[in-house]
Structure formats: structure tokens, C-alpha cells
mmCIF file of C-alpha atoms and ligand atoms in Angstrom:
data_model
loop_
_atom_site.group_PDB
_atom_site.id
_atom_site.type_symbol
_atom_site.label_atom_id
_atom_site.label_comp_id
_atom_site.label_asym_id
_atom_site.label_seq_id
_atom_site.Cartn_x
_atom_site.Cartn_y
_atom_site.Cartn_z
ATOM 1 C CA MET A 794 -33.198 46.061 15.645
ATOM 2 C CA ARG A 795 -30.196 47.096 14.320
ATOM 3 C CA ILE A 796 -28.079 44.524 16.650
ATOM 4 C CA SER A 797 -29.968 41.676 15.895
ATOM 5 C CA LEU A 798 -29.958 42.327 12.072
ATOM 6 C CA LEU A 799 -26.207 42.695 12.822
ATOM 7 C CA ALA A 800 -26.399 39.524 14.784
ATOM 8 C CA VAL A 801 -28.201 37.701 12.141
ATOM 9 C CA LEU A 802 -25.912 39.119 9.714
ATOM 10 C CA LEU A 803 -23.069 38.036 11.287
ATOM 11 C CA CYS A 804 -24.683 34.730 11.672
ATOM 12 C CA SER A 805 -24.892 34.061 8.066
ATOM 13 C CA LEU A 806 -21.331 35.584 7.244
ATOM 14 C CA ALA A 807 -20.266 32.502 9.868
ATOM 15 C CA ALA A 808 -22.219 29.876 8.333
ATOM 16 C CA ALA A 809 -20.960 30.953 4.942
ATOM 17 C CA ALA A 810 -17.123 30.657 5.899
ATOM 18 C CA PRO A 811 -15.470 28.453 3.060
ATOM 19 C CA GLU A 812 -13.885 25.419 4.048
ATOM 20 C CA ARG A 813 -10.071 25.553 3.931
ATOM 21 C CA VAL A 814 -8.330 23.417 1.686
ATOM 22 C CA LEU A 815 -4.477 22.517 1.180
ATOM 23 C CA ILE A 816 -3.323 21.051 -1.899
ATOM 24 C CA ILE A 817 0.038 19.276 -1.413
ATOM 25 C CA ASP A 818 2.262 19.050 -4.608
ATOM 26 C CA GLY A 819 6.308 19.643 -5.368
ATOM 27 C CA GLN A 820 7.100 16.514 -6.547
ATOM 28 C CA ASN A 821 5.409 14.233 -8.975
ATOM 29 C CA ASN A 822 6.164 12.392 -12.377
ATOM 30 C CA HIS A 823 2.855 14.379 -13.933
ATOM 31 C CA GLU A 824 2.270 17.527 -14.288
ATOM 32 C CA TRP A 825 1.921 19.011 -10.539
ATOM 33 C CA GLN A 826 3.080 22.619 -12.192
ATOM 34 C CA VAL A 827 0.122 22.677 -14.522
ATOM 35 C CA THR A 828 -2.666 20.756 -12.724
ATOM 36 C CA THR A 829 -2.642 22.110 -9.048
ATOM 37 C CA PRO A 830 -3.982 25.511 -10.592
ATOM 38 C CA LEU A 831 -6.311 23.893 -12.385
ATOM 39 C CA LEU A 832 -7.726 21.537 -8.959
ATOM 40 C CA LYS A 833 -7.733 24.840 -7.208
ATOM 41 C CA LYS A 834 -9.265 26.606 -9.683
ATOM 42 C CA ALA A 835 -11.880 23.661 -9.569
ATOM 43 C CA LEU A 836 -12.546 24.247 -6.340
ATOM 44 C CA GLU A 837 -12.436 28.076 -5.874
ATOM 45 C CA ASN A 838 -15.054 28.050 -8.579
ATOM 46 C CA THR A 839 -17.668 26.554 -5.957
ATOM 47 C CA LYS A 840 -17.309 29.611 -3.186
ATOM 48 C CA LEU A 841 -17.192 26.974 -0.679
ATOM 49 C CA PHE A 842 -13.527 26.698 -0.414
ATOM 50 C CA ARG A 843 -10.716 28.793 0.400
ATOM 51 C CA VAL A 844 -7.669 27.031 -0.828
ATOM 52 C CA ASP A 845 -3.795 27.434 0.025
ATOM 53 C CA VAL A 846 -1.073 25.273 -1.640
ATOM 54 C CA ALA A 847 2.084 24.060 0.002
ATOM 55 C CA THR A 848 4.684 22.373 -2.621
ATOM 56 C CA SER A 849 7.537 21.061 -1.347
ATOM 57 C CA PRO A 850 11.155 20.880 -2.289
ATOM 58 C CA ALA A 851 12.172 19.624 -5.709
ATOM 59 C CA LYS A 852 13.125 16.250 -6.135
ATOM 60 C CA GLY A 853 16.331 15.358 -4.507
ATOM 61 C CA ALA A 854 16.830 18.030 -2.319
ATOM 62 C CA ASP A 855 16.182 17.617 1.721
ATOM 63 C CA MET A 856 12.257 17.146 3.051
ATOM 64 C CA THR A 857 13.077 17.351 6.463
ATOM 65 C CA ALA A 858 12.004 21.060 6.737
ATOM 66 C CA PHE A 859 9.018 20.359 4.631
ATOM 67 C CA HIS A 860 5.744 20.685 7.290
ATOM 68 C CA PRO A 861 2.641 22.676 6.199
ATOM 69 C CA ASP A 862 0.408 23.071 9.328
ATOM 70 C CA LEU A 863 -2.302 20.762 8.477
ATOM 71 C CA LYS A 864 -4.634 21.140 11.130
ATOM 72 C CA GLN A 865 -5.380 24.875 9.594
ATOM 73 C CA TYR A 866 -7.242 23.025 7.131
ATOM 74 C CA ALA A 867 -10.806 20.847 6.633
ATOM 75 C CA VAL A 868 -9.507 18.835 3.947
ATOM 76 C CA ILE A 869 -6.105 18.035 2.229
ATOM 77 C CA VAL A 870 -5.357 17.401 -1.498
ATOM 78 C CA SER A 871 -2.674 15.485 -2.449
ATOM 79 C CA ASN A 872 -1.208 16.375 -6.237
ATOM 80 C CA TYR A 873 2.057 14.721 -4.742
ATOM 81 C CA SER A 874 3.886 11.398 -5.406
ATOM 82 C CA ASP A 875 7.613 10.328 -4.827
ATOM 83 C CA TYR A 876 7.103 8.180 -7.820
ATOM 84 C CA GLY A 877 10.659 7.651 -9.403
ATOM 85 C CA GLY A 878 13.270 8.273 -6.746
ATOM 86 C CA GLY A 879 10.966 11.123 -5.473
ATOM 87 C CA GLY A 880 11.376 12.364 -1.614
ATOM 88 C CA VAL A 881 9.179 11.112 0.729
ATOM 89 C CA TRP A 882 7.606 13.127 3.277
ATOM 90 C CA SER A 883 9.540 13.102 6.728
ATOM 91 C CA THR A 884 8.559 10.799 9.621
ATOM 92 C CA ALA A 885 7.084 13.890 11.305
ATOM 93 C CA LEU A 886 4.769 15.362 8.669
ATOM 94 C CA GLN A 887 4.016 11.297 7.800
ATOM 95 C CA LYS A 888 2.967 11.036 11.461
ATOM 96 C CA ASP A 889 1.149 14.548 11.543
ATOM 97 C CA CYS A 890 -0.975 13.493 8.281
ATOM 98 C CA GLU A 891 -2.358 10.076 9.752
ATOM 99 C CA ALA A 892 -3.420 12.048 13.236
ATOM 100 C CA TYR A 893 -4.971 14.762 11.146
ATOM 101 C CA VAL A 894 -7.089 12.178 9.308
ATOM 102 C CA ASN A 895 -7.390 9.732 12.219
ATOM 103 C CA ASN A 896 -9.117 12.500 14.342
ATOM 104 C CA GLY A 897 -11.381 13.756 11.596
ATOM 105 C CA GLY A 898 -9.870 15.327 8.985
ATOM 106 C CA GLY A 899 -10.361 14.936 5.219
ATOM 107 C CA PHE A 900 -7.858 13.701 2.648
ATOM 108 C CA VAL A 901 -8.355 13.560 -1.139
ATOM 109 C CA THR A 902 -5.970 11.503 -3.377
ATOM 110 C CA VAL A 903 -5.743 12.300 -7.034
ATOM 111 C CA HIS A 904 -4.683 10.004 -9.870
ATOM 112 C CA ALA A 905 -0.866 9.563 -9.488
ATOM 113 C CA ALA A 906 -1.045 10.705 -5.633
ATOM 114 C CA ASP A 907 -2.203 7.308 -5.197
ATOM 115 C CA ASN A 908 1.569 6.052 -6.207
ATOM 116 C CA ALA A 909 3.193 7.496 -3.372
ATOM 117 C CA PHE A 910 4.380 6.049 -0.238
ATOM 118 C CA PRO A 911 4.277 2.053 -1.217
ATOM 119 C CA GLN A 912 5.959 1.740 2.252
ATOM 120 C CA CYS A 913 4.085 3.553 4.644
ATOM 121 C CA LYS A 914 1.464 1.371 5.701
ATOM 122 C CA GLU A 915 -0.695 3.920 7.540
ATOM 123 C CA PHE A 916 -0.707 6.044 4.043
ATOM 124 C CA ASN A 917 -1.699 3.078 2.124
ATOM 125 C CA LEU A 918 -4.783 2.566 4.656
ATOM 126 C CA MET A 919 -5.443 5.724 4.152
ATOM 127 C CA ILE A 920 -5.938 5.846 0.452
ATOM 128 C CA GLY A 921 -7.026 2.159 0.080
ATOM 129 C CA VAL A 922 -5.510 1.264 -2.997
ATOM 130 C CA GLY A 923 -2.445 2.481 -4.442
ATOM 131 C CA GLY A 924 0.011 1.772 -7.384
ATOM 132 C CA TRP A 925 3.352 1.143 -8.457
ATOM 133 C CA GLN A 926 6.461 1.468 -6.806
ATOM 134 C CA GLY A 927 7.279 -2.247 -6.230
ATOM 135 C CA ARG A 928 3.048 -2.972 -4.979
ATOM 136 C CA THR A 929 2.501 -6.542 -5.551
ATOM 137 C CA GLU A 930 0.018 -9.059 -3.625
ATOM 138 C CA LYS A 931 1.922 -8.457 -0.478
ATOM 139 C CA ASP A 932 0.563 -5.086 -0.596
ATOM 140 C CA GLY A 933 -2.849 -6.688 -0.475
ATOM 141 C CA PRO A 934 -5.775 -7.140 -2.889
ATOM 142 C CA MET A 935 -7.403 -5.805 -6.142
ATOM 143 C CA LEU A 936 -10.543 -4.298 -5.549
ATOM 144 C CA ARG A 937 -12.964 -5.389 -8.954
ATOM 145 C CA TRP A 938 -16.862 -5.286 -9.719
ATOM 146 C CA ARG A 939 -17.857 -8.258 -10.760
ATOM 147 C CA ASP A 940 -21.693 -10.034 -10.872
ATOM 148 C CA GLY A 941 -22.770 -7.019 -9.477
ATOM 149 C CA LYS A 942 -20.528 -6.569 -6.366
ATOM 150 C CA ILE A 943 -17.308 -5.675 -5.267
ATOM 151 C CA VAL A 944 -14.587 -8.582 -5.002
ATOM 152 C CA ARG A 945 -11.399 -8.659 -3.262
ATOM 153 C CA ASP A 946 -8.966 -10.227 -5.990
ATOM 154 C CA MET A 947 -5.614 -11.637 -4.238
ATOM 155 C CA THR A 948 -4.387 -12.992 -7.680
ATOM 156 C CA PRO A 949 -0.523 -12.479 -7.732
ATOM 157 C CA GLY A 950 1.128 -9.508 -9.688
ATOM 158 C CA LYS A 951 1.926 -6.042 -9.654
ATOM 159 C CA GLY A 952 -0.138 -3.448 -8.309
ATOM 160 C CA GLY A 953 -0.870 -0.337 -10.665
ATOM 161 C CA HIS A 954 -1.079 -0.433 -14.352
ATOM 162 C CA HIS A 955 -2.792 1.495 -17.594
ATOM 163 C CA GLY A 956 -3.687 1.015 -20.804
ATOM 164 C CA ARG A 957 -3.338 3.791 -23.785
ATOM 165 C CA ARG A 958 -5.412 6.802 -23.294
ATOM 166 C CA HIS A 959 -9.117 6.731 -24.033
ATOM 167 C CA GLU A 960 -12.313 7.915 -23.262
ATOM 168 C CA ASP A 961 -13.643 5.190 -20.656
ATOM 169 C CA ALA A 962 -17.261 5.299 -19.186
ATOM 170 C CA ALA A 963 -17.659 5.501 -15.303
ATOM 171 C CA THR A 964 -20.601 3.629 -14.030
ATOM 172 C CA THR A 965 -21.996 4.518 -10.516
ATOM 173 C CA HIS A 966 -22.244 1.823 -7.994
ATOM 174 C CA VAL A 967 -23.652 3.904 -4.477
ATOM 175 C CA LYS A 968 -26.039 5.854 -5.814
ATOM 176 C CA ASN A 969 -27.407 7.586 -2.901
ATOM 177 C CA HIS A 970 -23.733 8.729 -1.676
ATOM 178 C CA PRO A 971 -23.938 12.272 -1.278
ATOM 179 C CA ILE A 972 -20.966 12.526 -4.021
ATOM 180 C CA LYS A 973 -22.845 10.837 -6.351
ATOM 181 C CA LYS A 974 -26.347 12.129 -5.531
ATOM 182 C CA GLY A 975 -28.287 13.503 -8.517
ATOM 183 C CA LEU A 976 -25.686 13.013 -10.990
ATOM 184 C CA PRO A 977 -26.497 10.638 -13.812
ATOM 185 C CA ASP A 978 -25.573 6.441 -12.854
ATOM 186 C CA ALA A 979 -23.038 6.134 -15.845
ATOM 187 C CA TRP A 980 -20.743 9.210 -17.884
ATOM 188 C CA LEU A 981 -18.278 9.399 -20.073
ATOM 189 C CA HIS A 982 -15.188 10.528 -19.129
ATOM 190 C CA THR A 983 -12.796 12.436 -21.498
ATOM 191 C CA GLU A 984 -9.616 10.896 -23.003
ATOM 192 C CA ASP A 985 -7.489 9.990 -19.949
ATOM 193 C CA GLU A 986 -5.104 7.326 -18.185
ATOM 194 C CA LEU A 987 -7.399 4.598 -16.900
ATOM 195 C CA TYR A 988 -5.887 3.176 -13.773
ATOM 196 C CA ASP A 989 -5.661 -0.636 -13.177
ATOM 197 C CA ALA A 990 -4.673 -3.605 -11.123
ATOM 198 C CA LEU A 991 -4.416 -1.019 -8.100
ATOM 199 C CA ARG A 992 -3.872 -2.658 -5.056
ATOM 200 C CA SER A 993 -2.931 -2.120 -1.146
ATOM 201 C CA PRO A 994 -4.831 -3.123 2.066
ATOM 202 C CA ALA A 995 -8.088 -2.262 0.477
ATOM 203 C CA GLU A 996 -9.743 -1.714 4.224
ATOM 204 C CA ASN A 997 -13.046 0.628 4.535
ATOM 205 C CA VAL A 998 -13.125 1.408 1.234
ATOM 206 C CA THR A 999 -16.555 2.251 -0.603
ATOM 207 C CA VAL A 1000 -16.258 2.109 -3.946
ATOM 208 C CA LEU A 1001 -18.534 4.694 -5.651
ATOM 209 C CA ALA A 1002 -17.919 4.177 -9.197
ATOM 210 C CA THR A 1003 -16.123 1.942 -11.757
ATOM 211 C CA ALA A 1004 -14.736 1.889 -15.278
ATOM 212 C CA PHE A 1005 -14.179 -0.497 -17.507
ATOM 213 C CA ALA A 1006 -10.436 -1.271 -18.518
ATOM 214 C CA ASP A 1007 -11.332 -2.768 -21.393
ATOM 215 C CA LYS A 1008 -8.649 -5.394 -22.975
ATOM 216 C CA ALA A 1009 -8.889 -3.825 -26.518
ATOM 217 C CA THR A 1010 -7.561 -0.543 -25.408
ATOM 218 C CA GLY A 1011 -4.878 -2.413 -23.650
ATOM 219 C CA GLY A 1012 -6.284 -2.801 -20.182
ATOM 220 C CA THR A 1013 -7.458 -5.274 -17.740
ATOM 221 C CA GLY A 1014 -10.577 -6.556 -18.619
ATOM 222 C CA GLU A 1015 -12.261 -5.862 -15.340
ATOM 223 C CA HIS A 1016 -14.656 -2.943 -13.505
ATOM 224 C CA GLU A 1017 -11.545 -1.278 -11.962
ATOM 225 C CA PRO A 1018 -12.449 1.492 -9.044
ATOM 226 C CA ALA A 1019 -12.384 4.843 -10.530
ATOM 227 C CA LEU A 1020 -13.844 6.738 -7.751
ATOM 228 C CA MET A 1021 -13.943 5.658 -3.718
ATOM 229 C CA THR A 1022 -14.184 6.946 -0.339
ATOM 230 C CA ILE A 1023 -12.183 5.249 2.499
ATOM 231 C CA ALA A 1024 -12.941 5.599 6.239
ATOM 232 C CA TYR A 1025 -9.662 6.239 8.163
ATOM 233 C CA GLY A 1026 -10.254 6.431 11.687
ATOM 234 C CA LYS A 1027 -12.607 9.855 12.311
ATOM 235 C CA GLY A 1028 -11.617 10.748 9.153
ATOM 236 C CA ARG A 1029 -13.198 10.559 5.410
ATOM 237 C CA VAL A 1030 -11.148 9.638 2.203
ATOM 238 C CA PHE A 1031 -12.232 10.619 -1.453
ATOM 239 C CA HIS A 1032 -10.109 8.542 -3.639
ATOM 240 C CA THR A 1033 -10.265 9.724 -7.503
ATOM 241 C CA ILE A 1034 -8.232 7.707 -9.976
ATOM 242 C CA LEU A 1035 -8.795 10.176 -12.642
ATOM 243 C CA CYS A 1036 -6.752 12.778 -13.991
ATOM 244 C CA HIS A 1037 -3.606 12.138 -15.757
ATOM 245 C CA HIS A 1038 -3.518 15.460 -17.574
ATOM 246 C CA ALA A 1039 -4.583 19.247 -17.958
ATOM 247 C CA LEU A 1040 -7.181 18.034 -20.335
ATOM 248 C CA ALA A 1041 -8.543 15.610 -18.463
ATOM 249 C CA MET A 1042 -9.356 18.252 -16.174
ATOM 250 C CA GLN A 1043 -11.530 19.827 -18.517
ATOM 251 C CA CYS A 1044 -13.561 16.972 -17.930
ATOM 252 C CA VAL A 1045 -16.702 17.953 -16.193
ATOM 253 C CA GLY A 1046 -17.203 14.544 -14.867
ATOM 254 C CA PHE A 1047 -14.069 15.073 -12.880
ATOM 255 C CA ILE A 1048 -14.624 18.603 -11.989
ATOM 256 C CA THR A 1049 -17.836 17.842 -10.764
ATOM 257 C CA THR A 1050 -16.635 14.505 -8.446
ATOM 258 C CA PHE A 1051 -13.416 16.622 -7.233
ATOM 259 C CA GLN A 1052 -15.490 19.559 -6.360
ATOM 260 C CA ARG A 1053 -18.357 17.029 -4.468
ATOM 261 C CA GLY A 1054 -15.458 14.643 -3.143
ATOM 262 C CA THR A 1055 -14.019 17.746 -1.593
ATOM 263 C CA GLU A 1056 -16.481 19.170 -0.097
ATOM 264 C CA TRP A 1057 -17.629 15.765 1.474
ATOM 265 C CA ALA A 1058 -14.024 14.919 3.080
ATOM 266 C CA ALA A 1059 -14.012 18.304 4.686
ATOM 267 C CA THR A 1060 -17.467 18.204 5.933
ATOM 268 C CA GLY A 1061 -19.350 14.886 4.952
ATOM 269 C CA LYS A 1062 -21.889 17.147 3.296
ATOM 270 C CA VAL A 1063 -22.263 17.614 -0.159
ATOM 271 C CA THR A 1064 -24.401 21.225 -0.987
ATOM 272 C CA GLN A 1065 -23.325 21.422 -4.514
ATOM 273 C CA LYS A 1066 -26.033 20.609 -7.473
ATOM 274 C CA ALA A 1067 -25.311 18.719 -9.955
ATOM 275 C CA PRO A 1068 -24.457 20.952 -12.951
ATOM 276 C CA ALA A 1069 -26.485 21.465 -16.172
ATOM 277 C CA ASP A 1070 -23.179 20.289 -18.128
ATOM 278 C CA PHE A 1071 -22.709 17.080 -16.552
ATOM 279 C CA PRO A 1072 -21.560 14.394 -19.357
ATOM 280 C CA SER A 1073 -24.334 11.870 -20.404
ATOM 281 C CA PRO A 1074 -23.104 7.714 -20.741
ATOM 282 C CA THR A 1075 -22.320 8.552 -24.241
ATOM 283 C CA GLN A 1076 -21.290 12.388 -24.774
ATOM 284 C CA VAL A 1077 -18.071 13.875 -22.701
ATOM 285 C CA SER A 1078 -18.469 17.692 -21.766
ATOM 286 C CA LEU A 1079 -15.713 19.673 -21.506
ATOM 287 C CA ARG A 1080 -15.015 23.183 -19.864
ATOM 288 C CA LYS A 1081 -12.849 24.708 -21.534
HETATM 289 ZN ZN1 ZN B 2057 -0.937 9.506 -15.216
#
């Protein structure tokens, strides 16, 4: 009896073992020193994850020795960008990351992390679309929601832009996806940079939600991809364009989709319930 009870206890403990997450930061033209602890806390608050952080050498320092052991983790969250002359990951780390995701590892890219590494073909396949750092039509199409569907827009021009910071409404297009299940179809996100005109290979991308980049706030006048999933080999990638700064990380819409997107990237499932304080289509909801 005692042994079987112990076995049950051990089984339940094993079932509850948290997924291991690695956040990579260290360089970014955004305040990664402020946002990484908030990302870590958001994940730890779910009790589903055990989170480590790998911080690269500072901009300008030798990157050769920076090589976290990715295979220990169920999912990698990138809060890293080489925008503005920062360090590109070593070829060995890039190859390792490609193999890791290709073999079924999860990858999450947050806001400016999609500015990184325009010259790395596999990284761009992994993130679907990216911005800045010389990206143009040579890198691939923009993705736009027009007339009820996503279209590939090959209009020449720079990849990556945003208007003035403002509140924007995210609209769901893939309602039955585990990341979006049970959440309102539209919700108002707090004041943030709304990326537009991102472009890269845009292959195997599912656009879960778009946000309208109003010309009135300096945007493109297009419904731009805001939340995406990308299939890369056997791996799952979750791409959120949201969250320029700490304020945007208080948005329950960001927190929830980030927590769910990370769980999905790690396991292919989402076990988290929709929170009671999720924003409505017209009302922002913040956790301070
Ligand atoms: Zn930004």
C-alpha cells in the first residue's frame, strides 16, 4: 500500500515537473535589463516553467565563448537583438539553435528579437518575418490581412517600421488554436509600438492575430501580423511583435499570450485557463 502510494506520488510529481525555459538576452536596442526579469516572472507565475537566463557578452565584446547548452531546455525565449552593430551569435551557436528547433525544440521571439540577424537564413525561416537591418523585398514578402485572408505582399520597400506608440486592438484569426482558445476574439493592448511591414521568407507562418496599423498614428494602414506561429522542422515557434517596454509588459493580453505561446512552443499544448482580467475589445487591462 505504502509503495503504491509512493508510486502515485512520484508519478504526480513527475507529471508536474516544470518545463525548462532559457531566456537569451545581453544585447538589444531595447531595455532587456528591465524586460527580461518581467518575462521571467510572467512565466514563473504560471508554475509551469523553470526559467534560466543566458546573458551574452556586452556589445563589442567577443561572442565566441557565448554558447548556452540549448538541449537542456524545452523552449528558448529570445530577448536578444544585434540591431545597431551588436554581436551576431557565433556560427556554432546559430547551428546549434537551428538543429535544436529542427529536432523539436521550442523557440519564442519577443518584439525586437525579430530585428536580429537579417543575414542568417535559417533564423529568418524560424521567425517567419523580421524587421530593420537592411531587410527589403529581397528578404521576402510582408504578410497582410486583407478581405478575410492573409496575403503575401511583395511591394518593394524596407522591412520593419512602426508608427507612434498607441493602444491597438489585436484581432484573432485562428480561433481554435491552443494559444487563443477561450480568449476574446479582439482585445485592446496597452500603449506599445505596433510593428508593421515586417518581411522575411514568411514560410510556414500561421498568423493568429493581427493589429491595425492606423495611418493616423503613422502606421501602414494595414492589418499587420501581431501574433504568429511558425513551423520549422519538428519545432514550434511563437512570434509576438508586442512589448517594446515595461509598460507593455503589464498588459494582461501580452502576458497571457506570451505565457500560452511559450507553453505551446515547449509542449504543443496549452493547459492555462483564460484569466478573468483579460482585456476586452475596448478596455485595456494592466497588472502592475
Ligand atoms: Zn521597440
